[in-house]
Amino acid sequence: MPGGGFPGGGAQGGQRASRGGGSGRPGGGPGGMPQRSIPKDEQDRMLFDGQSSTFFFFLIEKAGVEKVRELIRLAREGTESREYIERPEVLGGDFGKIEEEWAAWVKALKS
């Protein structure tokens, strides 16, 4: 998915943050003040945090709290999370479809 699998995120969001808000003024920020540029690794961590937290809430809503508890238990035991998530009784075997459903769910969230 463009933007690293996170609707409305990805490289464009990071580029906007590092360019300085687009006010049209020299320096980019309000009153011509330069805005802080966020390092790439910090942008990546922020993007990952947003993706993982929204997917976690999506999983709770779609599969239920008990399935999420089971996922956490299995992950602690070393089971790959994707193996569990793709089970028919959790979210299904097509990870591409799961990602599409998650993306649509995120887009439908109210700010």
Tab-separated table of N, CA, C and O in Angstrom, residues 13-88:
chain	number	residue	atom	x	y	z
A	13	GLY	N	3.556	12.431	4.463
A	13	GLY	CA	3.408	13.070	5.776
A	13	GLY	C	4.747	13.484	6.334
A	13	GLY	O	4.912	14.558	6.881
A	14	GLY	N	5.754	12.621	6.199
A	14	GLY	CA	7.083	12.944	6.683
A	14	GLY	C	7.704	14.082	5.906
A	14	GLY	O	8.371	14.938	6.454
A	15	GLN	N	7.464	14.131	4.606
A	15	GLN	CA	8.006	15.213	3.805
A	15	GLN	C	7.388	16.532	4.210
A	15	GLN	O	8.054	17.534	4.333
A	16	ARG	N	6.078	16.522	4.449
A	16	ARG	CA	5.437	17.763	4.871
A	16	ARG	C	6.024	18.254	6.186
A	16	ARG	O	6.268	19.421	6.358
A	17	ALA	N	6.254	17.328	7.103
A	17	ALA	CA	6.782	17.705	8.414
A	17	ALA	C	8.170	18.316	8.283
A	17	ALA	O	8.508	19.256	8.977
A	18	SER	N	8.974	17.799	7.381
A	18	SER	CA	10.339	18.293	7.293
A	18	SER	C	10.446	19.550	6.437
A	18	SER	O	11.434	20.248	6.492
A	19	ARG	N	9.428	19.868	5.640
A	19	ARG	CA	9.483	21.053	4.793
A	19	ARG	C	9.038	22.308	5.526
A	19	ARG	O	9.296	23.399	5.067
A	20	GLY	N	8.299	22.149	6.580
A	20	GLY	CA	7.958	23.331	7.354
A	20	GLY	C	6.589	23.898	7.133
A	20	GLY	O	6.433	25.098	7.051
A	21	GLY	N	5.588	23.132	6.959
A	21	GLY	CA	4.215	23.603	7.033
A	21	GLY	C	3.662	24.273	5.807
A	21	GLY	O	2.484	24.503	5.724
A	22	GLY	N	4.453	24.697	4.856
A	22	GLY	CA	3.954	25.238	3.608
A	22	GLY	C	3.207	26.534	3.741
A	22	GLY	O	2.228	26.760	3.054
A	23	SER	N	3.646	27.436	4.619
A	23	SER	CA	2.942	28.695	4.782
A	23	SER	C	3.220	29.664	3.645
A	23	SER	O	2.579	30.692	3.540
A	24	GLY	N	4.188	29.352	2.796
A	24	GLY	CA	4.526	30.248	1.708
A	24	GLY	C	5.512	31.322	2.132
A	24	GLY	O	5.986	32.095	1.325
A	25	ARG	N	5.818	31.400	3.387
A	25	ARG	CA	6.765	32.380	3.886
A	25	ARG	C	8.172	31.809	3.859
A	25	ARG	O	8.348	30.611	4.015
A	26	PRO	N	9.176	32.653	3.718
A	26	PRO	CA	10.545	32.149	3.794
A	26	PRO	C	10.774	31.478	5.146
A	26	PRO	O	10.354	31.987	6.173
A	27	GLY	N	11.385	30.336	5.156
A	27	GLY	CA	11.632	29.612	6.406
A	27	GLY	C	10.537	28.633	6.730
A	27	GLY	O	10.704	27.764	7.559
A	28	GLY	N	9.359	28.775	6.100
A	28	GLY	CA	8.317	27.773	6.205
A	28	GLY	C	7.348	27.907	7.346
A	28	GLY	O	6.209	27.551	7.197
A	29	GLY	N	7.733	28.386	8.491
A	29	GLY	CA	6.843	28.401	9.641
A	29	GLY	C	6.101	29.709	9.791
A	29	GLY	O	6.262	30.633	9.011
A	30	PRO	N	5.272	29.815	10.825
A	30	PRO	CA	4.550	31.051	11.092
A	30	PRO	C	5.524	32.192	11.336
A	30	PRO	O	6.518	32.031	12.029
A	31	GLY	N	5.273	33.320	10.740
A	31	GLY	CA	6.129	34.489	10.927
A	31	GLY	C	7.518	34.304	10.324
A	31	GLY	O	8.439	35.014	10.691
A	32	GLY	N	7.679	33.332	9.419
A	32	GLY	CA	8.970	33.104	8.790
A	32	GLY	C	9.936	32.318	9.645
A	32	GLY	O	11.095	32.152	9.303
A	33	MET	N	9.469	31.791	10.793
A	33	MET	CA	10.338	31.020	11.677
A	33	MET	C	10.500	29.608	11.113
A	33	MET	O	9.515	28.978	10.750
A	34	PRO	N	11.739	29.118	11.032
A	34	PRO	CA	11.922	27.753	10.538
A	34	PRO	C	11.320	26.743	11.515
A	34	PRO	O	11.365	26.941	12.724
A	35	GLN	N	10.710	25.688	10.951
A	35	GLN	CA	10.142	24.649	11.800
A	35	GLN	C	11.161	23.550	12.007
A	35	GLN	O	12.042	23.334	11.185
A	36	ARG	N	11.019	22.855	13.107
A	36	ARG	CA	11.914	21.756	13.453
A	36	ARG	C	11.764	20.639	12.426
A	36	ARG	O	10.665	20.243	12.076
A	37	SER	N	12.866	20.124	11.969
A	37	SER	CA	12.874	19.005	11.045
A	37	SER	C	13.045	17.719	11.860
A	37	SER	O	13.955	17.612	12.675
A	38	ILE	N	12.159	16.759	11.643
A	38	ILE	CA	12.201	15.515	12.403
A	38	ILE	C	13.105	14.526	11.663
A	38	ILE	O	12.914	14.286	10.473
A	39	PRO	N	14.072	13.927	12.371
A	39	PRO	CA	14.943	12.939	11.728
A	39	PRO	C	14.140	11.756	11.180
A	39	PRO	O	13.100	11.381	11.730
A	40	LYS	N	14.639	11.165	10.103
A	40	LYS	CA	13.956	10.061	9.420
A	40	LYS	C	13.650	8.899	10.369
A	40	LYS	O	12.550	8.355	10.333
A	41	ASP	N	14.596	8.508	11.215
A	41	ASP	CA	14.341	7.374	12.111
A	41	ASP	C	13.212	7.685	13.096
A	41	ASP	O	12.410	6.820	13.437
A	42	GLU	N	13.105	8.938	13.519
A	42	GLU	CA	12.014	9.326	14.419
A	42	GLU	C	10.682	9.318	13.666
A	42	GLU	O	9.659	8.873	14.197
A	43	GLN	N	10.691	9.785	12.414
A	43	GLN	CA	9.483	9.739	11.588
A	43	GLN	C	9.029	8.293	11.411
A	43	GLN	O	7.839	7.988	11.505
A	44	ASP	N	9.986	7.396	11.142
A	44	ASP	CA	9.660	5.983	10.956
A	44	ASP	C	9.049	5.385	12.218
A	44	ASP	O	8.082	4.621	12.144
A	45	ARG	N	9.612	5.720	13.384
A	45	ARG	CA	9.060	5.204	14.642
A	45	ARG	C	7.649	5.724	14.868
A	45	ARG	O	6.762	4.984	15.299
A	46	MET	N	7.422	6.994	14.569
A	46	MET	CA	6.091	7.573	14.739
A	46	MET	C	5.088	6.897	13.802
A	46	MET	O	3.955	6.598	14.205
A	47	LEU	N	5.498	6.649	12.572
A	47	LEU	CA	4.631	5.976	11.611
A	47	LEU	C	4.311	4.561	12.091
A	47	LEU	O	3.161	4.133	12.078
A	48	PHE	N	5.329	3.832	12.540
A	48	PHE	CA	5.116	2.472	13.036
A	48	PHE	C	4.178	2.482	14.241
A	48	PHE	O	3.265	1.655	14.329
A	49	ASP	N	4.374	3.407	15.165
A	49	ASP	CA	3.510	3.483	16.341
A	49	ASP	C	2.056	3.699	15.936
A	49	ASP	O	1.150	3.070	16.476
A	50	GLY	N	1.835	4.590	14.978
A	50	GLY	CA	0.478	4.846	14.500
A	50	GLY	C	-0.129	3.628	13.829
A	50	GLY	O	-1.289	3.277	14.059
A	51	GLN	N	0.673	2.975	12.997
A	51	GLN	CA	0.185	1.779	12.304
A	51	GLN	C	-0.136	0.660	13.289
A	51	GLN	O	-1.203	0.056	13.219
A	52	SER	N	0.786	0.392	14.182
A	52	SER	CA	0.583	-0.737	15.090
A	52	SER	C	-0.581	-0.493	16.048
A	52	SER	O	-1.364	-1.406	16.315
A	53	SER	N	-0.709	0.716	16.545
A	53	SER	CA	-1.805	0.974	17.486
A	53	SER	C	-3.161	0.906	16.792
A	53	SER	O	-4.108	0.331	17.349
A	54	THR	N	-3.274	1.448	15.570
A	54	THR	CA	-4.567	1.362	14.888
A	54	THR	C	-4.888	-0.075	14.501
A	54	THR	O	-6.035	-0.493	14.592
A	55	PHE	N	-3.870	-0.859	14.111
A	55	PHE	CA	-4.139	-2.252	13.769
A	55	PHE	C	-4.570	-3.029	15.017
A	55	PHE	O	-5.458	-3.876	14.947
A	56	PHE	N	-3.960	-2.729	16.140
A	56	PHE	CA	-4.316	-3.394	17.397
A	56	PHE	C	-5.787	-3.124	17.737
A	56	PHE	O	-6.538	-4.045	18.068
A	57	PHE	N	-6.231	-1.867	17.620
A	57	PHE	CA	-7.632	-1.530	17.908
A	57	PHE	C	-8.570	-2.155	16.877
A	57	PHE	O	-9.670	-2.600	17.211
A	58	PHE	N	-8.135	-2.199	15.614
A	58	PHE	CA	-8.907	-2.871	14.561
A	58	PHE	C	-9.086	-4.343	14.913
A	58	PHE	O	-10.182	-4.888	14.816
A	59	LEU	N	-8.004	-4.979	15.338
A	59	LEU	CA	-8.050	-6.394	15.692
A	59	LEU	C	-8.993	-6.642	16.869
A	59	LEU	O	-9.779	-7.592	16.854
A	60	ILE	N	-8.959	-5.781	17.859
A	60	ILE	CA	-9.872	-5.913	19.005
A	60	ILE	C	-11.317	-5.812	18.534
A	60	ILE	O	-12.163	-6.609	18.923
A	61	GLU	N	-11.584	-4.830	17.670
A	61	GLU	CA	-12.959	-4.631	17.204
A	61	GLU	C	-13.441	-5.792	16.335
A	61	GLU	O	-14.578	-6.235	16.461
A	62	LYS	N	-12.584	-6.284	15.467
A	62	LYS	CA	-12.996	-7.327	14.527
A	62	LYS	C	-12.957	-8.736	15.122
A	62	LYS	O	-13.813	-9.552	14.811
A	63	ALA	N	-11.946	-9.029	15.922
A	63	ALA	CA	-11.777	-10.391	16.428
A	63	ALA	C	-12.182	-10.543	17.890
A	63	ALA	O	-12.484	-11.647	18.335
A	64	GLY	N	-12.151	-9.468	18.635
A	64	GLY	CA	-12.513	-9.522	20.042
A	64	GLY	C	-11.301	-9.583	20.973
A	64	GLY	O	-10.205	-9.961	20.570
A	65	VAL	N	-11.532	-9.203	22.205
A	65	VAL	CA	-10.477	-9.112	23.203
A	65	VAL	C	-9.840	-10.480	23.473
A	65	VAL	O	-8.618	-10.585	23.613
A	66	GLU	N	-10.642	-11.529	23.537
A	66	GLU	CA	-10.089	-12.859	23.832
A	66	GLU	C	-9.111	-13.318	22.757
A	66	GLU	O	-8.080	-13.908	23.059
A	67	LYS	N	-9.413	-13.041	21.492
A	67	LYS	CA	-8.498	-13.414	20.399
A	67	LYS	C	-7.200	-12.612	20.506
A	67	LYS	O	-6.120	-13.131	20.227
A	68	VAL	N	-7.304	-11.356	20.898
A	68	VAL	CA	-6.103	-10.531	21.052
A	68	VAL	C	-5.263	-11.045	22.218
A	68	VAL	O	-4.032	-11.107	22.119
A	69	ARG	N	-5.904	-11.450	23.297
A	69	ARG	CA	-5.159	-12.039	24.422
A	69	ARG	C	-4.421	-13.302	23.981
A	69	ARG	O	-3.283	-13.539	24.366
A	70	GLU	N	-5.101	-14.112	23.179
A	70	GLU	CA	-4.478	-15.330	22.650
A	70	GLU	C	-3.282	-14.975	21.759
A	70	GLU	O	-2.232	-15.616	21.824
A	71	LEU	N	-3.433	-13.958	20.936
A	71	LEU	CA	-2.329	-13.491	20.075
A	71	LEU	C	-1.126	-13.090	20.920
A	71	LEU	O	0.012	-13.490	20.636
A	72	ILE	N	-1.352	-12.336	21.956
A	72	ILE	CA	-0.258	-11.886	22.830
A	72	ILE	C	0.404	-13.083	23.507
A	72	ILE	O	1.632	-13.164	23.574
A	73	ARG	N	-0.396	-14.027	23.989
A	73	ARG	CA	0.163	-15.222	24.621
A	73	ARG	C	1.039	-16.002	23.646
A	73	ARG	O	2.163	-16.381	23.965
A	74	LEU	N	0.540	-16.212	22.430
A	74	LEU	CA	1.302	-16.960	21.430
A	74	LEU	C	2.567	-16.212	21.007
A	74	LEU	O	3.610	-16.829	20.780
A	75	ALA	N	2.475	-14.887	20.893
A	75	ALA	CA	3.653	-14.093	20.526
A	75	ALA	C	4.736	-14.205	21.590
A	75	ALA	O	5.929	-14.303	21.272
A	76	ARG	N	4.331	-14.230	22.854
A	76	ARG	CA	5.297	-14.416	23.943
A	76	ARG	C	5.982	-15.773	23.874
A	76	ARG	O	7.120	-15.919	24.306
A	77	GLU	N	5.269	-16.745	23.321
A	77	GLU	CA	5.826	-18.096	23.180
A	77	GLU	C	6.649	-18.242	21.903
A	77	GLU	O	7.204	-19.306	21.647
A	78	GLY	N	6.694	-17.197	21.084
A	78	GLY	CA	7.519	-17.223	19.878
A	78	GLY	C	6.784	-17.474	18.578
A	78	GLY	O	7.400	-17.563	17.527
A	79	THR	N	5.463	-17.585	18.616
A	79	THR	CA	4.686	-17.776	17.386
A	79	THR	C	4.649	-16.471	16.606
A	79	THR	O	4.478	-15.402	17.179
A	80	GLU	N	4.802	-16.571	15.299
A	80	GLU	CA	4.715	-15.396	14.428
A	80	GLU	C	3.281	-14.867	14.451
A	80	GLU	O	2.323	-15.617	14.219
A	81	SER	N	3.111	-13.583	14.722
A	81	SER	CA	1.781	-12.981	14.848
A	81	SER	C	0.943	-13.156	13.589
A	81	SER	O	-0.258	-13.400	13.657
A	82	ARG	N	1.582	-13.026	12.446
A	82	ARG	CA	0.843	-13.129	11.184
A	82	ARG	C	0.195	-14.502	11.035
A	82	ARG	O	-0.923	-14.615	10.517
A	83	GLU	N	0.874	-15.553	11.493
A	83	GLU	CA	0.302	-16.902	11.427
A	83	GLU	C	-1.025	-16.966	12.176
A	83	GLU	O	-1.981	-17.584	11.714
A	84	TYR	N	-1.087	-16.326	13.327
A	84	TYR	CA	-2.306	-16.341	14.130
A	84	TYR	C	-3.387	-15.470	13.490
A	84	TYR	O	-4.541	-15.887	13.375
A	85	ILE	N	-3.020	-14.277	13.071
A	85	ILE	CA	-3.988	-13.328	12.505
A	85	ILE	C	-4.657	-13.881	11.256
A	85	ILE	O	-5.835	-13.642	11.012
A	86	GLU	N	-3.913	-14.667	10.464
A	86	GLU	CA	-4.454	-15.203	9.215
A	86	GLU	C	-5.322	-16.450	9.404
A	86	GLU	O	-5.842	-16.983	8.430
A	87	ARG	N	-5.496	-16.898	10.620
A	87	ARG	CA	-6.379	-18.044	10.851
A	87	ARG	C	-7.810	-17.654	10.459
A	87	ARG	O	-8.237	-16.520	10.694
A	88	PRO	N	-8.564	-18.607	9.889
A	88	PRO	CA	-9.943	-18.300	9.472
A	88	PRO	C	-10.818	-17.765	10.606
A	88	PRO	O	-11.653	-16.897	10.377
